[in-house]
Short mmCIF file of C-alpha atoms in Angstrom, two decimals:
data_model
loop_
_atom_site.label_atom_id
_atom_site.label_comp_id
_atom_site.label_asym_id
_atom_site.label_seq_id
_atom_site.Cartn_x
_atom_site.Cartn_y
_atom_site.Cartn_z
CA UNK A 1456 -0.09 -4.81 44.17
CA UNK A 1457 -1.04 -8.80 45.18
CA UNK A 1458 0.30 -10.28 42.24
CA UNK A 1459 -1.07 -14.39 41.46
CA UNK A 1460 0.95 -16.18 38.85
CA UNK A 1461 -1.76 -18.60 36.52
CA UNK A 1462 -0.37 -22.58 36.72
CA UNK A 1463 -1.69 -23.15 33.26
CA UNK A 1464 -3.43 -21.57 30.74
CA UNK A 1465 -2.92 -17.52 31.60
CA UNK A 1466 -5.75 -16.06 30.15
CA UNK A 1467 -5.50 -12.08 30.48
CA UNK A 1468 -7.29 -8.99 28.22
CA UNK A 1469 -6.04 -6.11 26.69
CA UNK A 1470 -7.39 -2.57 27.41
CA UNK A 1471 -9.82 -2.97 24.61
CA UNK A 1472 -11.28 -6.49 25.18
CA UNK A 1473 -8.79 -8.22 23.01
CA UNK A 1474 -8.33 -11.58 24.14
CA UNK A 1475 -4.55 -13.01 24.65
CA UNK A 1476 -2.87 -15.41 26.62
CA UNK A 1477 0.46 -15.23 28.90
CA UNK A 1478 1.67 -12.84 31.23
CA UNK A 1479 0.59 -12.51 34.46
CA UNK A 1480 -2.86 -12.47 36.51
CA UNK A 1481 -2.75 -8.77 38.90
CA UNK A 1482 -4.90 -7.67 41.18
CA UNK A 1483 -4.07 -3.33 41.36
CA UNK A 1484 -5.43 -1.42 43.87
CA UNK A 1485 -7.43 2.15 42.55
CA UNK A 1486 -3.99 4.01 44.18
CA UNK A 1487 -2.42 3.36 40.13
CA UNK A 1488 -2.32 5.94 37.95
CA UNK A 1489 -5.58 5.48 35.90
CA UNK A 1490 -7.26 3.62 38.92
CA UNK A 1491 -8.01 0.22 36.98
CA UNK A 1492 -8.94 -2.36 39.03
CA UNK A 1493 -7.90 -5.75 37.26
CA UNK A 1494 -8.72 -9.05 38.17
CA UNK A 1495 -8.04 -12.07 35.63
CA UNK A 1496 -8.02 -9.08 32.80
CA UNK A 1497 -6.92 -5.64 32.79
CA UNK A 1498 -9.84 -3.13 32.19
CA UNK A 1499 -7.08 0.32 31.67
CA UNK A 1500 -7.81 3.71 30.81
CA UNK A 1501 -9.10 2.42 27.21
CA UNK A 1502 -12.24 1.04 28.93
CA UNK A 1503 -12.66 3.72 32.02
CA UNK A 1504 -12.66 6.42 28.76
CA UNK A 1505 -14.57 4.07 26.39
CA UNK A 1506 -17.30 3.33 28.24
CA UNK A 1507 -16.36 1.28 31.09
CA UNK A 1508 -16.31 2.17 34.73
CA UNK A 1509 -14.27 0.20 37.35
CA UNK A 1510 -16.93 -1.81 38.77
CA UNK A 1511 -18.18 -2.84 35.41
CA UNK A 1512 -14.60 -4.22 34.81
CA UNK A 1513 -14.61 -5.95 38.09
CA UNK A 1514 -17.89 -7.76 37.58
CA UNK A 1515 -16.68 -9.10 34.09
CA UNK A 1516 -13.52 -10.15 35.39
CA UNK A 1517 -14.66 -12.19 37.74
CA UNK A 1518 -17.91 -13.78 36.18
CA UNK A 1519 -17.35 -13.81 32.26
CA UNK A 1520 -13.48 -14.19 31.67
CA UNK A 1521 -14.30 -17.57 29.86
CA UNK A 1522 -16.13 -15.66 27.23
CA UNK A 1523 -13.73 -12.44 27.28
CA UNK A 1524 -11.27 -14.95 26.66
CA UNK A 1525 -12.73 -16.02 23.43
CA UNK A 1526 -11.75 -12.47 21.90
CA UNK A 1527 -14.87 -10.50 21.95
CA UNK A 1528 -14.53 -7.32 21.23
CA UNK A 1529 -17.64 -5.71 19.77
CA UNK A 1530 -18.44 -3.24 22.96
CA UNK A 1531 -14.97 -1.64 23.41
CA UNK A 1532 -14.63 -0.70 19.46
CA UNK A 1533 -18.11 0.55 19.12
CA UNK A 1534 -17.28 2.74 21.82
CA UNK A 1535 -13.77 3.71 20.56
CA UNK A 1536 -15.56 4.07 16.56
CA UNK A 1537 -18.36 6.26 18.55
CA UNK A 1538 -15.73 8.80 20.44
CA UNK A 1539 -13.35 9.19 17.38
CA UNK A 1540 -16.22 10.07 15.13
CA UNK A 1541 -17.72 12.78 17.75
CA UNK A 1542 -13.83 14.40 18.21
CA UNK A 1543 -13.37 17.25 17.03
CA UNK A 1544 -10.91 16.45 14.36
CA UNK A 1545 -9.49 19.04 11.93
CA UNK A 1546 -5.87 18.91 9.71
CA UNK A 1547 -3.53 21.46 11.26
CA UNK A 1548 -0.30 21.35 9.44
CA UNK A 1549 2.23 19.46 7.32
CA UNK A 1550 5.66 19.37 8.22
CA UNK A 1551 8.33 18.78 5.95
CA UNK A 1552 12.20 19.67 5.67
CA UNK A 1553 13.49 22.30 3.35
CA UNK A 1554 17.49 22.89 2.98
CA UNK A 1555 17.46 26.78 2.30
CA UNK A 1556 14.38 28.17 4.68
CA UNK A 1557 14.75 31.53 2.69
CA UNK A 1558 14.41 31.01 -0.53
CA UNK A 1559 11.30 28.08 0.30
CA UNK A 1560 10.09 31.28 1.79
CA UNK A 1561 10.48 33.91 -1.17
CA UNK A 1562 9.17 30.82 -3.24
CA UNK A 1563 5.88 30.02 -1.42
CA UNK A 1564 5.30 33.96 -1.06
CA UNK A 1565 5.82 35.51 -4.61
CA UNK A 1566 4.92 32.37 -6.48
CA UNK A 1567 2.41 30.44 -4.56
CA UNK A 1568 0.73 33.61 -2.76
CA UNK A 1569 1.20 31.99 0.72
CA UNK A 1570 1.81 34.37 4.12
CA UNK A 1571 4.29 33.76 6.13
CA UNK A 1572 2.80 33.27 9.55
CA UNK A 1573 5.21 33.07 12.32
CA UNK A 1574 9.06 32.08 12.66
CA UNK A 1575 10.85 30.50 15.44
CA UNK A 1576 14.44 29.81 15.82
CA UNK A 1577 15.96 26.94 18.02
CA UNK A 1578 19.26 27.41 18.34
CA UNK A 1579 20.23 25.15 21.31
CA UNK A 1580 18.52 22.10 19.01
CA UNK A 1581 19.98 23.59 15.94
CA UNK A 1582 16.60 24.08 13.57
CA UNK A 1583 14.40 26.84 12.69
CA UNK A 1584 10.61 26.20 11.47
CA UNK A 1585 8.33 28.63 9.69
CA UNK A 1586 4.99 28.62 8.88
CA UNK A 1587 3.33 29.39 5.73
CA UNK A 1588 -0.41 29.40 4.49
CA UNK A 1589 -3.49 31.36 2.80
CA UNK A 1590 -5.24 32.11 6.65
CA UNK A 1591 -4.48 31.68 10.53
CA UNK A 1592 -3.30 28.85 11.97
CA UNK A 1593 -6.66 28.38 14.14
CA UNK A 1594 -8.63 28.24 11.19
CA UNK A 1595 -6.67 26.87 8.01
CA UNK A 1596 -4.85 24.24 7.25
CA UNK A 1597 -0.36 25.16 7.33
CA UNK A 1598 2.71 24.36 5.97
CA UNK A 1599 5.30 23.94 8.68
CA UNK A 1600 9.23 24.39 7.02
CA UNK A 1601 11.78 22.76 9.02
CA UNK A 1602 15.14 23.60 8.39
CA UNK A 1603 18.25 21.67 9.99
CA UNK A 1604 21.29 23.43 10.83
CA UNK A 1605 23.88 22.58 7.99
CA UNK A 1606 21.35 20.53 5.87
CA UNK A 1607 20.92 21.58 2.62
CA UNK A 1608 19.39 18.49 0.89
CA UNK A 1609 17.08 15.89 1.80
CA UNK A 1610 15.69 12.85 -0.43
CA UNK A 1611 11.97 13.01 -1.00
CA UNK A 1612 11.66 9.38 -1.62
CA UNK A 1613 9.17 7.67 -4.05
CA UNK A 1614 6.23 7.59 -1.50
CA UNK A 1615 4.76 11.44 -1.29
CA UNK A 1616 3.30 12.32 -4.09
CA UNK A 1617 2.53 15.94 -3.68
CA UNK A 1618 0.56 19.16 -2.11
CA UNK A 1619 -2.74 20.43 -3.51
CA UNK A 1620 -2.90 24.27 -4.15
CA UNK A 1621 -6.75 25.36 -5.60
CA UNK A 1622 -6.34 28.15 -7.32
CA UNK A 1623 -9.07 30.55 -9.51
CA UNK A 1624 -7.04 30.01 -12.90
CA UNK A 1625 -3.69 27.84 -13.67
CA UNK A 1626 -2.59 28.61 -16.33
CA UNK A 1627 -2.14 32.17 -15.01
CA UNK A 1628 -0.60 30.60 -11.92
CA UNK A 1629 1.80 29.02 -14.28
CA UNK A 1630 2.78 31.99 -15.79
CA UNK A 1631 3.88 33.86 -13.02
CA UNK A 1632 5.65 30.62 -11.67
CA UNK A 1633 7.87 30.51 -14.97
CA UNK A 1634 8.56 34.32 -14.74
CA UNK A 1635 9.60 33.64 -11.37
CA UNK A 1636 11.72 31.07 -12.09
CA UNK A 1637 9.96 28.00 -10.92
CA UNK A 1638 10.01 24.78 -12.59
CA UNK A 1639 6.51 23.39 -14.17
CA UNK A 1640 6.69 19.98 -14.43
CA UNK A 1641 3.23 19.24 -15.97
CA UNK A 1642 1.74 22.41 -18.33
CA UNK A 1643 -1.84 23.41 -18.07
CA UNK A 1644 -5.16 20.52 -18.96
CA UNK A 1645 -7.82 17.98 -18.03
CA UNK A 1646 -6.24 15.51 -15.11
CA UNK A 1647 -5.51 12.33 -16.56
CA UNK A 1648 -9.51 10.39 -16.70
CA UNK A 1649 -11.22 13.63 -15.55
CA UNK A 1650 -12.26 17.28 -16.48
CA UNK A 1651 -10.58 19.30 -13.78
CA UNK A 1652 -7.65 21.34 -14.85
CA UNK A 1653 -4.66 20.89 -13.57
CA UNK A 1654 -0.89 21.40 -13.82
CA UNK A 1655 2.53 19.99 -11.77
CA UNK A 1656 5.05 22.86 -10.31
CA UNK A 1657 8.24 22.07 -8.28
CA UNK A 1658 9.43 24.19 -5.29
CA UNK A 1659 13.49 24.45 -4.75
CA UNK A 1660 13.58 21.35 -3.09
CA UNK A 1661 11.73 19.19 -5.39
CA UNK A 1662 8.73 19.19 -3.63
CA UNK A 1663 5.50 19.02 -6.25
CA UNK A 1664 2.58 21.23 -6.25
CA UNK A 1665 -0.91 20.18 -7.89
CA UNK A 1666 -2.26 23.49 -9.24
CA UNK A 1667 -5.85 22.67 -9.32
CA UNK A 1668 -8.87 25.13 -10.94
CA UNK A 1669 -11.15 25.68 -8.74
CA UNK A 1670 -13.79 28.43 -7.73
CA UNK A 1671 -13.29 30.44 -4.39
CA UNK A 1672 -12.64 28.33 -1.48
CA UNK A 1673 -11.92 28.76 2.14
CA UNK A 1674 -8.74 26.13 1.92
CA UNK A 1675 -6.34 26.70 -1.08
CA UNK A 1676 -4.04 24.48 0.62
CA UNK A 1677 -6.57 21.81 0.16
CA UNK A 1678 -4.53 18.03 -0.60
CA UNK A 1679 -1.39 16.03 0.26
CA UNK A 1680 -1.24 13.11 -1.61
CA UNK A 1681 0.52 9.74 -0.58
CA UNK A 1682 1.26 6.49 -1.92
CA UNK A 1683 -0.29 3.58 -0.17
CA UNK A 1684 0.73 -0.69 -0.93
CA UNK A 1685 -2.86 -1.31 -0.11
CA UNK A 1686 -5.94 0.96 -0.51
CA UNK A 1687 -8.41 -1.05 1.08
CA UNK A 1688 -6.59 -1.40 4.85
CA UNK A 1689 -5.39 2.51 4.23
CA UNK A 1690 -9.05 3.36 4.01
CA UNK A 1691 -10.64 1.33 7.12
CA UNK A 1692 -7.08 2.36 9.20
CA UNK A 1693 -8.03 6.21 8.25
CA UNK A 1694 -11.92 5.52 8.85
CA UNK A 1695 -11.72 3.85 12.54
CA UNK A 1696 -8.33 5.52 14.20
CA UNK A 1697 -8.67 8.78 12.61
CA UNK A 1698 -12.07 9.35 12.10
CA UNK A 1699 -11.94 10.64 8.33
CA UNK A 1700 -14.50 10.44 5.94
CA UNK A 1701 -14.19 8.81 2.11
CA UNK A 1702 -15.28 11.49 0.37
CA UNK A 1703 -14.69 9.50 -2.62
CA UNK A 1704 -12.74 7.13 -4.64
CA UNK A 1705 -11.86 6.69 -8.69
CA UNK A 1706 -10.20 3.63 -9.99
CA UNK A 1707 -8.04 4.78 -13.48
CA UNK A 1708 -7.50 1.46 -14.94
CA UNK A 1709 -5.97 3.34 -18.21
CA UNK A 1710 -3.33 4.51 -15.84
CA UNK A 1711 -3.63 1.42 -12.93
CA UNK A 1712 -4.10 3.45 -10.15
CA UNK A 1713 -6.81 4.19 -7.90
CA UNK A 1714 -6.80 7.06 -5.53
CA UNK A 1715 -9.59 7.92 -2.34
CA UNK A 1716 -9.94 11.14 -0.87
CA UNK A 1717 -9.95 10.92 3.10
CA UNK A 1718 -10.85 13.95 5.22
CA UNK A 1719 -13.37 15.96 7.56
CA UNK A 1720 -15.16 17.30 5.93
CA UNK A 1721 -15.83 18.54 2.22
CA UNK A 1722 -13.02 19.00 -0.44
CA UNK A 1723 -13.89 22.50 -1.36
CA UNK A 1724 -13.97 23.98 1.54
CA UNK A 1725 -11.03 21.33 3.78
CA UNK A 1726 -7.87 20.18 3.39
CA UNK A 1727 -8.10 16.57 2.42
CA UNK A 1728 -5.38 13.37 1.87
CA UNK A 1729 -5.55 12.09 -0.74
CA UNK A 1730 -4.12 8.08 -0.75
CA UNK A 1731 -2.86 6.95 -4.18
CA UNK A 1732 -2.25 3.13 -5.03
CA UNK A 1733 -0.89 1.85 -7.87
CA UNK A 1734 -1.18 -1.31 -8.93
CA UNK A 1735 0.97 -4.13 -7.75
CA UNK A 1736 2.74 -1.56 -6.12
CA UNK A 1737 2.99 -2.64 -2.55
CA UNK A 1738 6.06 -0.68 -0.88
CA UNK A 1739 8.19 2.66 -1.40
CA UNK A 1740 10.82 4.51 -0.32
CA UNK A 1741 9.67 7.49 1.92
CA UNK A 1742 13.21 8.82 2.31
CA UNK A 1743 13.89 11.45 4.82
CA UNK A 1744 12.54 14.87 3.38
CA UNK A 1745 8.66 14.38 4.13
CA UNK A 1746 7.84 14.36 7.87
CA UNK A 1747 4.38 13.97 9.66
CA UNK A 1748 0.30 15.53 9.07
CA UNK A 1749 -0.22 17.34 12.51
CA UNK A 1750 -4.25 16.94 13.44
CA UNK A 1751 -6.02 18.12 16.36
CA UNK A 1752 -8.09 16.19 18.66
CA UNK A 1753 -9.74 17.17 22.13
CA UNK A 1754 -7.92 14.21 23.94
CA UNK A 1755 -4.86 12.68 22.71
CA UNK A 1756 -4.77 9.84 25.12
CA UNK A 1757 -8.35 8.32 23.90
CA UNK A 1758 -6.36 9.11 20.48
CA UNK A 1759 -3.78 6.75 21.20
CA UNK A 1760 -5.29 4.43 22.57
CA UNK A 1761 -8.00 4.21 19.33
CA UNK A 1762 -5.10 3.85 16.74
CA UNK A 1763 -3.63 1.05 18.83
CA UNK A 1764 -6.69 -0.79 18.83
CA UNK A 1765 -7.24 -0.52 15.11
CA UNK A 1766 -3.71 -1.28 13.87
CA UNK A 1767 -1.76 2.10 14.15
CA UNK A 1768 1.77 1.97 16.07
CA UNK A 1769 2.18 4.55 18.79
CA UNK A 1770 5.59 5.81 18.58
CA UNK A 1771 5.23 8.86 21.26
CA UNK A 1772 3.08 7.87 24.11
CA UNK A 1773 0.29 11.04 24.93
CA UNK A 1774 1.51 13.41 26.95
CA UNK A 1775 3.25 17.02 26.98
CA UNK A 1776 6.11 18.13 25.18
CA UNK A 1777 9.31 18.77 27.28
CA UNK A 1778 8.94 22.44 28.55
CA UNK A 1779 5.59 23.25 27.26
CA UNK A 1780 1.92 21.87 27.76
CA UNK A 1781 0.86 21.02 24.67
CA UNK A 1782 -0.12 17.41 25.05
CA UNK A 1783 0.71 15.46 21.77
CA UNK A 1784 0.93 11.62 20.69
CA UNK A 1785 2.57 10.44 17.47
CA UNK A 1786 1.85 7.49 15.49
CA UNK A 1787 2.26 5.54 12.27
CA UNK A 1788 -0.57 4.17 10.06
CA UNK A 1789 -0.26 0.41 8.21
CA UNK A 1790 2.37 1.93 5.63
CA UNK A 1791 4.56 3.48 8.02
CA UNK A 1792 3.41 7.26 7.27
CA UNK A 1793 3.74 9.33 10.29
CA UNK A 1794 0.90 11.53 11.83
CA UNK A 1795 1.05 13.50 15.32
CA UNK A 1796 -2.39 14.29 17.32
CA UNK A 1797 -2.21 17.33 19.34
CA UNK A 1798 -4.38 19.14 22.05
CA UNK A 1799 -7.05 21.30 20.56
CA UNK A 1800 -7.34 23.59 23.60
CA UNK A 1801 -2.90 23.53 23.97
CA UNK A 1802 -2.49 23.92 20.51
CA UNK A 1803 -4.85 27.41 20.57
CA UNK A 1804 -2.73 28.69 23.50
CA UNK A 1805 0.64 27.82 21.94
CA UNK A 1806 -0.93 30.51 18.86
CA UNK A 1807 -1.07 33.16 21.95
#
């Protein structure tokens, strides 16, 4: 690498077009790991998988940095908006911590009518996971238990709300929660500015569960709700870097909150998230029970590189997990709620 250090003004681009200043001025041969060329900017992977070949990069480098430098950026995220959209995007699992894995277990099974899919044991890290739903893991959206060696209590925080379960009638669900044991938080009727019945249960660990009544569907395990400190950005982060769809949005002033329902696809028949603000509400405290949405994606480097360039924060660089394939990246949306992307075609072979 001929590196040429700028006197003055050091104009340089990011991967996506965004204009900065500082740094350095390279010139890379094609022998680097992505084979950017760079001359005056950097045109990385982003723009290679974007849209951008080499020579394209080149050319703009050396004839149009003056306007690059000026911050446009209209090509690069109409090509990053056009690839997330086309991924093939679907809601995998939800992880979260549980301090007794057996009786979360008996719990989801008897009460909430859940299988329990697989288990796997991990002694030398010192956890075990299971996973629990209403249909195979290539097909339906999980619950993945994680329990900690020695943990037996987590705090849920004030920032998850709660899991969506659509059932055919609640207040028979409730029932046989209560002769069970369980704990029913809210009893049977109309959700608060709506018609849909609903009611609140709690799992051992404090975890809620919206019962909702709803006609056969291919997705009983169909929500997780969480609490946003502004609706708006939540919305546009979830739209560009994930590539969900509003499927809708209410506004309760009675209650002042408004909630929007993000996803891939339709509510009755796909698990959705659904983000909740309330008003004036702007930050909570996720504490340390809740833990990431796993969603799958046919390339989780593009991935990465598409939530960077709309405002996500990449906390695990793409690539595969130690002693196993499966490519995965992890990052965290504006309000700090974790979600990890992982290989559509590894993820089917780690099933096998």
């Amino acid at each position: 690498m001929v590196q040429i250090m700028a006197s003055t003004v050091r104009p340089s681009i990011s991967p996506f077009g965004t204009a900065r200043f500082g740094g350095r001025i390279s010139v890379c041969d094609s022998s680097s790991r992505f084979g950017s060329i760079r001359f005056g900017f950097s045109v990385g992977p982003q723009s290679q998988r974007f849209g951008l070949n080499r020579q394209e990069g080149n050319r703009k480098s050396a004839k149009t940095i003056v306007s690059m430098a000026q911050g446009s950026t209209t090509i690069t995220q109409e090509n990053a908006l056009e690839w997330v959209k086309s991924d093939k995007r679907r809601m995998l699992h939800v992880v979260y911590r549980v301090g007794d894995m057996d009786r979360t277990i008996k719990f989801y099974t008897e009460c909430l009518g859940m299988k329990l899919l697989r288990k796997r044991d991990i002694p030398e890290e010192r956890y075990t996971n299971a996973f629990l739903g209403y249909g195979p893991e290539d097909s339906h959206f999980v619950i993945e238990l994680t329990y900690n060696y020695g943990v037996d209590k987590y705090d849920i925080g004030t920032a998850f709300g709660h899991f969506g379960i659509a059932v055919d009638d609640v207040a028979k669900t409730v029932d046989l929660i209560k002769a069970k044991g369980g704990t029913v938080t809210r009893e049977p009727g109309p959700v608060k500015g709506g018609k849909s019945i609903i009611a609140f249960i709690e799992d051992p660990d404090g975890y809620k569960f919206e019962l909702i009544e709803r006609g056969p569907t291919p997705e009983p395990l169909c929500q997780v709700m969480l609490r946003v400190g502004d609706l708006d950005r939540s919305i546009a982060f979830h739209e560009k870097a994930f590539g969900m769809e509003l499927l809708r949005r209410r506004d309760n002033p009675e209650y002042k909150y408004t909630i929007a329902m993000m996803g891939y696809g339709p509510e009755d028949k796909n698990a959705v998230l659904e983000l909740t603000y309330n008003y004036g509400v702007t930050e909570y405290d996720k504490g340390n029970a809740y833990a990431q949405i796993a969603i799958g994606t046919d390339d989780v480097y593009k991935t990465a590189e598409a939530v960077k360039l709309f405002g996500g924060k990449v906390t695990r660089e793409p690539g595969p997990l130690p002693g196993i394939s499966t490519k995965i990246t992890a990052c965290l949306d504006p309000d700090g709620w974790k979600t990890v992307f992982v290989d559509n075609v590894d993820f089917l072979k780690e099933l096998e």
